[in-house]
């Protein structure tokens, strides 16, 4: 292992230098660049690893390590990952865990004869197949994107279920594709699923209450006083229909095994899932989302406010359930008013649930 001095600043130093330049320029009231700005000397860690290669095919084909026969690059990287993990534990270091996605995407290599050490051919470059590559400058929002931005900001301000769900779903995807952390991806996918299920149930219970189908908060307090599995078994089918079962296949069973089950092993046993397991967890989350949205669309006549808040016009149109008069502001009121009222009501329900738990 070597550490090479680099005169050009790395990405972190460059971001700090550029930010300070903007700040000082703004303070002076003049935007300018500083060509004489000194560069920061940084270190780049370079690791040279050697392993046996049986054939060129063995080198260039990337096999899964969990299949019992990793490729030669995978063998070197797996050993490096473990060494970094050990260093972090000894030093309690704040450096991030080293993963495949955090490796510089281009690796130089050289073939040598095992006995003589004589080089064979010229050095080459191997490009890793991860997606953690700088995407360049962001583009300016289009008018449509600005409308979506405004909507998302409003939803985040009221703690909207759908916005919070999408945040967790995004974190699961980034943990997998950007950071190479299957365990974190599994946990985030499980959080996203629970946010979605909890929020949808809460909204339809709230809509039952404001439409007079329920005269008190007792059904909601009783529902949220039980664990999620019991809520799924007893609360969703009577209101949304469909098969909410853990044992006969389908989205609920897939979520229970691939997402919730994997999360439990990660959280309670410190299990380190494979990338395939984490990908299956995220797929099960997407299937669960589709199932929940389909059921809510099918019951949009009964729960128009909840359906519009979760699916929006596009989601309802794509499922053949959009009716202008049913979802007009005159009929059901503004969506943001419904979400704000739901948030206040749900805070009250949570307080009653906590009080009930303390009294037991």
JSON list of C-alpha atoms in Angstrom, two decimals, residues 56-199:
[
{"chain": "A", "resi": 56, "resn": "UNK", "atom": "CA", "xyz": [-8.00, -14.43, -19.22]},
{"chain": "A", "resi": 57, "resn": "UNK", "atom": "CA", "xyz": [-11.63, -15.53, -18.99]},
{"chain": "A", "resi": 58, "resn": "UNK", "atom": "CA", "xyz": [-11.20, -15.96, -15.24]},
{"chain": "A", "resi": 59, "resn": "UNK", "atom": "CA", "xyz": [-9.95, -12.38, -15.02]},
{"chain": "A", "resi": 60, "resn": "UNK", "atom": "CA", "xyz": [-12.48, -10.62, -17.21]},
{"chain": "A", "resi": 61, "resn": "UNK", "atom": "CA", "xyz": [-15.66, -12.41, -16.10]},
{"chain": "A", "resi": 62, "resn": "UNK", "atom": "CA", "xyz": [-17.02, -11.01, -12.85]},
{"chain": "A", "resi": 63, "resn": "UNK", "atom": "CA", "xyz": [-18.58, -13.83, -10.84]},
{"chain": "A", "resi": 64, "resn": "UNK", "atom": "CA", "xyz": [-20.50, -13.34, -7.64]},
{"chain": "A", "resi": 65, "resn": "UNK", "atom": "CA", "xyz": [-18.57, -13.93, -4.46]},
{"chain": "A", "resi": 66, "resn": "UNK", "atom": "CA", "xyz": [-21.65, -15.48, -2.85]},
{"chain": "A", "resi": 67, "resn": "UNK", "atom": "CA", "xyz": [-21.63, -18.15, -5.57]},
{"chain": "A", "resi": 68, "resn": "UNK", "atom": "CA", "xyz": [-18.53, -19.64, -3.96]},
{"chain": "A", "resi": 69, "resn": "UNK", "atom": "CA", "xyz": [-16.13, -18.69, -6.74]},
{"chain": "A", "resi": 70, "resn": "UNK", "atom": "CA", "xyz": [-15.41, -14.95, -6.90]},
{"chain": "A", "resi": 71, "resn": "UNK", "atom": "CA", "xyz": [-13.42, -13.52, -9.80]},
{"chain": "A", "resi": 72, "resn": "UNK", "atom": "CA", "xyz": [-9.80, -12.54, -9.24]},
{"chain": "A", "resi": 73, "resn": "UNK", "atom": "CA", "xyz": [-10.57, -8.85, -8.71]},
{"chain": "A", "resi": 74, "resn": "UNK", "atom": "CA", "xyz": [-13.29, -9.82, -6.25]},
{"chain": "A", "resi": 75, "resn": "UNK", "atom": "CA", "xyz": [-10.80, -11.90, -4.23]},
{"chain": "A", "resi": 76, "resn": "UNK", "atom": "CA", "xyz": [-8.46, -8.92, -3.88]},
{"chain": "A", "resi": 77, "resn": "UNK", "atom": "CA", "xyz": [-11.25, -6.51, -3.03]},
{"chain": "A", "resi": 78, "resn": "UNK", "atom": "CA", "xyz": [-12.85, -8.82, -0.45]},
{"chain": "A", "resi": 79, "resn": "UNK", "atom": "CA", "xyz": [-9.54, -9.04, 1.41]},
{"chain": "A", "resi": 80, "resn": "UNK", "atom": "CA", "xyz": [-9.12, -5.27, 1.26]},
{"chain": "A", "resi": 81, "resn": "UNK", "atom": "CA", "xyz": [-12.65, -4.69, 2.59]},
{"chain": "A", "resi": 82, "resn": "UNK", "atom": "CA", "xyz": [-11.98, -6.87, 5.63]},
{"chain": "A", "resi": 83, "resn": "UNK", "atom": "CA", "xyz": [-8.72, -5.06, 6.41]},
{"chain": "A", "resi": 84, "resn": "UNK", "atom": "CA", "xyz": [-10.44, -1.68, 6.33]},
{"chain": "A", "resi": 85, "resn": "UNK", "atom": "CA", "xyz": [-13.22, -2.99, 8.58]},
{"chain": "A", "resi": 86, "resn": "UNK", "atom": "CA", "xyz": [-10.62, -4.19, 11.10]},
{"chain": "A", "resi": 87, "resn": "UNK", "atom": "CA", "xyz": [-8.81, -0.83, 11.03]},
{"chain": "A", "resi": 88, "resn": "UNK", "atom": "CA", "xyz": [-12.09, 1.01, 11.66]},
{"chain": "A", "resi": 89, "resn": "UNK", "atom": "CA", "xyz": [-12.80, -1.16, 14.70]},
{"chain": "A", "resi": 90, "resn": "UNK", "atom": "CA", "xyz": [-9.32, -0.70, 16.18]},
{"chain": "A", "resi": 91, "resn": "UNK", "atom": "CA", "xyz": [-9.22, 3.06, 15.70]},
{"chain": "A", "resi": 92, "resn": "UNK", "atom": "CA", "xyz": [-12.98, 3.68, 15.97]},
{"chain": "A", "resi": 93, "resn": "UNK", "atom": "CA", "xyz": [-12.37, 5.69, 12.84]},
{"chain": "A", "resi": 94, "resn": "UNK", "atom": "CA", "xyz": [-14.90, 7.92, 11.12]},
{"chain": "A", "resi": 95, "resn": "UNK", "atom": "CA", "xyz": [-13.75, 6.81, 7.69]},
{"chain": "A", "resi": 96, "resn": "UNK", "atom": "CA", "xyz": [-16.57, 5.15, 5.71]},
{"chain": "A", "resi": 97, "resn": "UNK", "atom": "CA", "xyz": [-16.62, 1.42, 5.20]},
{"chain": "A", "resi": 98, "resn": "UNK", "atom": "CA", "xyz": [-14.88, 0.51, 1.96]},
{"chain": "A", "resi": 99, "resn": "UNK", "atom": "CA", "xyz": [-17.24, -1.05, -0.57]},
{"chain": "A", "resi": 100, "resn": "UNK", "atom": "CA", "xyz": [-17.15, -1.96, -4.25]},
{"chain": "A", "resi": 101, "resn": "UNK", "atom": "CA", "xyz": [-19.12, 1.17, -5.14]},
{"chain": "A", "resi": 102, "resn": "UNK", "atom": "CA", "xyz": [-16.59, 3.39, -3.33]},
{"chain": "A", "resi": 103, "resn": "UNK", "atom": "CA", "xyz": [-13.63, 2.09, -5.29]},
{"chain": "A", "resi": 104, "resn": "UNK", "atom": "CA", "xyz": [-12.27, 4.38, -8.01]},
{"chain": "A", "resi": 105, "resn": "UNK", "atom": "CA", "xyz": [-14.03, 2.96, -11.08]},
{"chain": "A", "resi": 106, "resn": "UNK", "atom": "CA", "xyz": [-10.86, 2.35, -13.14]},
{"chain": "A", "resi": 107, "resn": "UNK", "atom": "CA", "xyz": [-8.31, -0.21, -11.94]},
{"chain": "A", "resi": 108, "resn": "UNK", "atom": "CA", "xyz": [-4.94, -0.69, -13.70]},
{"chain": "A", "resi": 109, "resn": "UNK", "atom": "CA", "xyz": [-3.62, -4.26, -13.95]},
{"chain": "A", "resi": 110, "resn": "UNK", "atom": "CA", "xyz": [-0.59, -6.11, -15.21]},
{"chain": "A", "resi": 111, "resn": "UNK", "atom": "CA", "xyz": [-0.11, -9.80, -16.03]},
{"chain": "A", "resi": 112, "resn": "UNK", "atom": "CA", "xyz": [3.04, -11.59, -14.81]},
{"chain": "A", "resi": 113, "resn": "UNK", "atom": "CA", "xyz": [4.28, -15.14, -14.98]},
{"chain": "A", "resi": 114, "resn": "UNK", "atom": "CA", "xyz": [3.88, -16.85, -11.61]},
{"chain": "A", "resi": 115, "resn": "UNK", "atom": "CA", "xyz": [7.39, -18.36, -11.51]},
{"chain": "A", "resi": 116, "resn": "UNK", "atom": "CA", "xyz": [9.62, -15.79, -13.18]},
{"chain": "A", "resi": 117, "resn": "UNK", "atom": "CA", "xyz": [7.65, -12.64, -12.41]},
{"chain": "A", "resi": 118, "resn": "UNK", "atom": "CA", "xyz": [8.17, -11.54, -16.01]},
{"chain": "A", "resi": 119, "resn": "UNK", "atom": "CA", "xyz": [5.55, -9.11, -17.24]},
{"chain": "A", "resi": 120, "resn": "UNK", "atom": "CA", "xyz": [3.23, -10.36, -19.99]},
{"chain": "A", "resi": 121, "resn": "UNK", "atom": "CA", "xyz": [2.12, -7.67, -22.38]},
{"chain": "A", "resi": 122, "resn": "UNK", "atom": "CA", "xyz": [1.37, -4.07, -21.51]},
{"chain": "A", "resi": 123, "resn": "UNK", "atom": "CA", "xyz": [-0.57, -2.76, -18.46]},
{"chain": "A", "resi": 124, "resn": "UNK", "atom": "CA", "xyz": [-4.31, -2.55, -18.94]},
{"chain": "A", "resi": 125, "resn": "UNK", "atom": "CA", "xyz": [-7.33, -0.91, -17.33]},
{"chain": "A", "resi": 126, "resn": "UNK", "atom": "CA", "xyz": [-10.36, -2.63, -15.83]},
{"chain": "A", "resi": 127, "resn": "UNK", "atom": "CA", "xyz": [-13.55, -0.55, -15.51]},
{"chain": "A", "resi": 128, "resn": "UNK", "atom": "CA", "xyz": [-15.76, -1.48, -12.56]},
{"chain": "A", "resi": 129, "resn": "UNK", "atom": "CA", "xyz": [-19.47, -1.79, -13.19]},
{"chain": "A", "resi": 130, "resn": "UNK", "atom": "CA", "xyz": [-20.83, 0.36, -10.37]},
{"chain": "A", "resi": 131, "resn": "UNK", "atom": "CA", "xyz": [-22.83, 3.54, -10.85]},
{"chain": "A", "resi": 132, "resn": "UNK", "atom": "CA", "xyz": [-21.07, 5.77, -8.31]},
{"chain": "A", "resi": 133, "resn": "UNK", "atom": "CA", "xyz": [-19.62, 8.17, -10.88]},
{"chain": "A", "resi": 134, "resn": "UNK", "atom": "CA", "xyz": [-19.85, 11.94, -10.75]},
{"chain": "A", "resi": 135, "resn": "UNK", "atom": "CA", "xyz": [-22.72, 13.08, -12.95]},
{"chain": "A", "resi": 136, "resn": "UNK", "atom": "CA", "xyz": [-21.47, 16.57, -13.68]},
{"chain": "A", "resi": 137, "resn": "UNK", "atom": "CA", "xyz": [-23.27, 19.85, -13.19]},
{"chain": "A", "resi": 138, "resn": "UNK", "atom": "CA", "xyz": [-26.98, 19.68, -12.29]},
{"chain": "A", "resi": 139, "resn": "UNK", "atom": "CA", "xyz": [-29.40, 20.92, -14.91]},
{"chain": "A", "resi": 140, "resn": "UNK", "atom": "CA", "xyz": [-31.86, 23.75, -14.36]},
{"chain": "A", "resi": 141, "resn": "UNK", "atom": "CA", "xyz": [-35.37, 22.71, -13.34]},
{"chain": "A", "resi": 142, "resn": "UNK", "atom": "CA", "xyz": [-37.99, 22.74, -16.04]},
{"chain": "A", "resi": 143, "resn": "UNK", "atom": "CA", "xyz": [-41.35, 24.42, -15.24]},
{"chain": "A", "resi": 144, "resn": "UNK", "atom": "CA", "xyz": [-42.84, 20.98, -14.62]},
{"chain": "A", "resi": 145, "resn": "UNK", "atom": "CA", "xyz": [-39.98, 20.05, -12.29]},
{"chain": "A", "resi": 146, "resn": "UNK", "atom": "CA", "xyz": [-40.44, 23.33, -10.42]},
{"chain": "A", "resi": 147, "resn": "UNK", "atom": "CA", "xyz": [-44.10, 22.47, -9.85]},
{"chain": "A", "resi": 148, "resn": "UNK", "atom": "CA", "xyz": [-43.09, 19.06, -8.51]},
{"chain": "A", "resi": 149, "resn": "UNK", "atom": "CA", "xyz": [-40.44, 20.69, -6.31]},
{"chain": "A", "resi": 150, "resn": "UNK", "atom": "CA", "xyz": [-43.04, 23.03, -4.81]},
{"chain": "A", "resi": 151, "resn": "UNK", "atom": "CA", "xyz": [-45.40, 20.13, -4.15]},
{"chain": "A", "resi": 152, "resn": "UNK", "atom": "CA", "xyz": [-42.70, 18.03, -2.51]},
{"chain": "A", "resi": 153, "resn": "UNK", "atom": "CA", "xyz": [-41.61, 20.94, -0.33]},
{"chain": "A", "resi": 154, "resn": "UNK", "atom": "CA", "xyz": [-45.20, 21.47, 0.84]},
{"chain": "A", "resi": 155, "resn": "UNK", "atom": "CA", "xyz": [-45.60, 17.76, 1.53]},
{"chain": "A", "resi": 156, "resn": "UNK", "atom": "CA", "xyz": [-42.36, 17.62, 3.52]},
{"chain": "A", "resi": 157, "resn": "UNK", "atom": "CA", "xyz": [-43.47, 20.63, 5.56]},
{"chain": "A", "resi": 158, "resn": "UNK", "atom": "CA", "xyz": [-46.58, 18.76, 6.74]},
{"chain": "A", "resi": 159, "resn": "UNK", "atom": "CA", "xyz": [-44.81, 15.43, 7.22]},
{"chain": "A", "resi": 160, "resn": "UNK", "atom": "CA", "xyz": [-46.67, 13.76, 4.38]},
{"chain": "A", "resi": 161, "resn": "UNK", "atom": "CA", "xyz": [-46.54, 9.97, 4.32]},
{"chain": "A", "resi": 162, "resn": "UNK", "atom": "CA", "xyz": [-45.80, 9.69, 0.61]},
{"chain": "A", "resi": 163, "resn": "UNK", "atom": "CA", "xyz": [-42.89, 12.15, 0.71]},
{"chain": "A", "resi": 164, "resn": "UNK", "atom": "CA", "xyz": [-41.39, 10.43, 3.75]},
{"chain": "A", "resi": 165, "resn": "UNK", "atom": "CA", "xyz": [-41.83, 7.04, 2.09]},
{"chain": "A", "resi": 166, "resn": "UNK", "atom": "CA", "xyz": [-40.09, 8.21, -1.07]},
{"chain": "A", "resi": 167, "resn": "UNK", "atom": "CA", "xyz": [-37.20, 9.57, 0.98]},
{"chain": "A", "resi": 168, "resn": "UNK", "atom": "CA", "xyz": [-36.62, 6.18, 2.62]},
{"chain": "A", "resi": 169, "resn": "UNK", "atom": "CA", "xyz": [-36.99, 4.39, -0.72]},
{"chain": "A", "resi": 170, "resn": "UNK", "atom": "CA", "xyz": [-34.39, 6.73, -2.24]},
{"chain": "A", "resi": 171, "resn": "UNK", "atom": "CA", "xyz": [-32.03, 6.10, 0.68]},
{"chain": "A", "resi": 172, "resn": "UNK", "atom": "CA", "xyz": [-32.36, 2.36, 0.11]},
{"chain": "A", "resi": 173, "resn": "UNK", "atom": "CA", "xyz": [-31.47, 2.75, -3.57]},
{"chain": "A", "resi": 174, "resn": "UNK", "atom": "CA", "xyz": [-28.51, 5.03, -2.84]},
{"chain": "A", "resi": 175, "resn": "UNK", "atom": "CA", "xyz": [-27.19, 2.76, -0.11]},
{"chain": "A", "resi": 176, "resn": "UNK", "atom": "CA", "xyz": [-27.11, -0.03, -2.67]},
{"chain": "A", "resi": 177, "resn": "UNK", "atom": "CA", "xyz": [-25.98, 1.72, -5.86]},
{"chain": "A", "resi": 178, "resn": "UNK", "atom": "CA", "xyz": [-23.84, 4.57, -4.50]},
{"chain": "A", "resi": 179, "resn": "UNK", "atom": "CA", "xyz": [-22.43, 3.33, -1.20]},
{"chain": "A", "resi": 180, "resn": "UNK", "atom": "CA", "xyz": [-22.43, -0.43, -1.66]},
{"chain": "A", "resi": 181, "resn": "UNK", "atom": "CA", "xyz": [-24.04, -1.07, 1.73]},
{"chain": "A", "resi": 182, "resn": "UNK", "atom": "CA", "xyz": [-26.58, -3.90, 1.42]},
{"chain": "A", "resi": 183, "resn": "UNK", "atom": "CA", "xyz": [-27.35, -3.88, 5.14]},
{"chain": "A", "resi": 184, "resn": "UNK", "atom": "CA", "xyz": [-28.26, -0.19, 5.12]},
{"chain": "A", "resi": 185, "resn": "UNK", "atom": "CA", "xyz": [-30.29, -0.70, 1.94]},
{"chain": "A", "resi": 186, "resn": "UNK", "atom": "CA", "xyz": [-32.25, -3.51, 3.63]},
{"chain": "A", "resi": 187, "resn": "UNK", "atom": "CA", "xyz": [-32.98, -1.39, 6.71]},
{"chain": "A", "resi": 188, "resn": "UNK", "atom": "CA", "xyz": [-34.04, 1.63, 4.66]},
{"chain": "A", "resi": 189, "resn": "UNK", "atom": "CA", "xyz": [-36.30, -0.52, 2.47]},
{"chain": "A", "resi": 190, "resn": "UNK", "atom": "CA", "xyz": [-37.96, -1.94, 5.59]},
{"chain": "A", "resi": 191, "resn": "UNK", "atom": "CA", "xyz": [-38.45, 1.55, 7.04]},
{"chain": "A", "resi": 192, "resn": "UNK", "atom": "CA", "xyz": [-39.98, 2.70, 3.75]},
{"chain": "A", "resi": 193, "resn": "UNK", "atom": "CA", "xyz": [-42.44, -0.20, 3.74]},
{"chain": "A", "resi": 194, "resn": "UNK", "atom": "CA", "xyz": [-43.58, 0.50, 7.29]},
{"chain": "A", "resi": 195, "resn": "UNK", "atom": "CA", "xyz": [-43.95, 4.23, 6.58]},
{"chain": "A", "resi": 196, "resn": "UNK", "atom": "CA", "xyz": [-46.12, 3.41, 3.56]},
{"chain": "A", "resi": 197, "resn": "UNK", "atom": "CA", "xyz": [-48.32, 0.86, 5.33]},
{"chain": "A", "resi": 198, "resn": "UNK", "atom": "CA", "xyz": [-48.66, 2.93, 8.50]},
{"chain": "A", "resi": 199, "resn": "UNK", "atom": "CA", "xyz": [-49.45, 6.10, 6.59]}
]
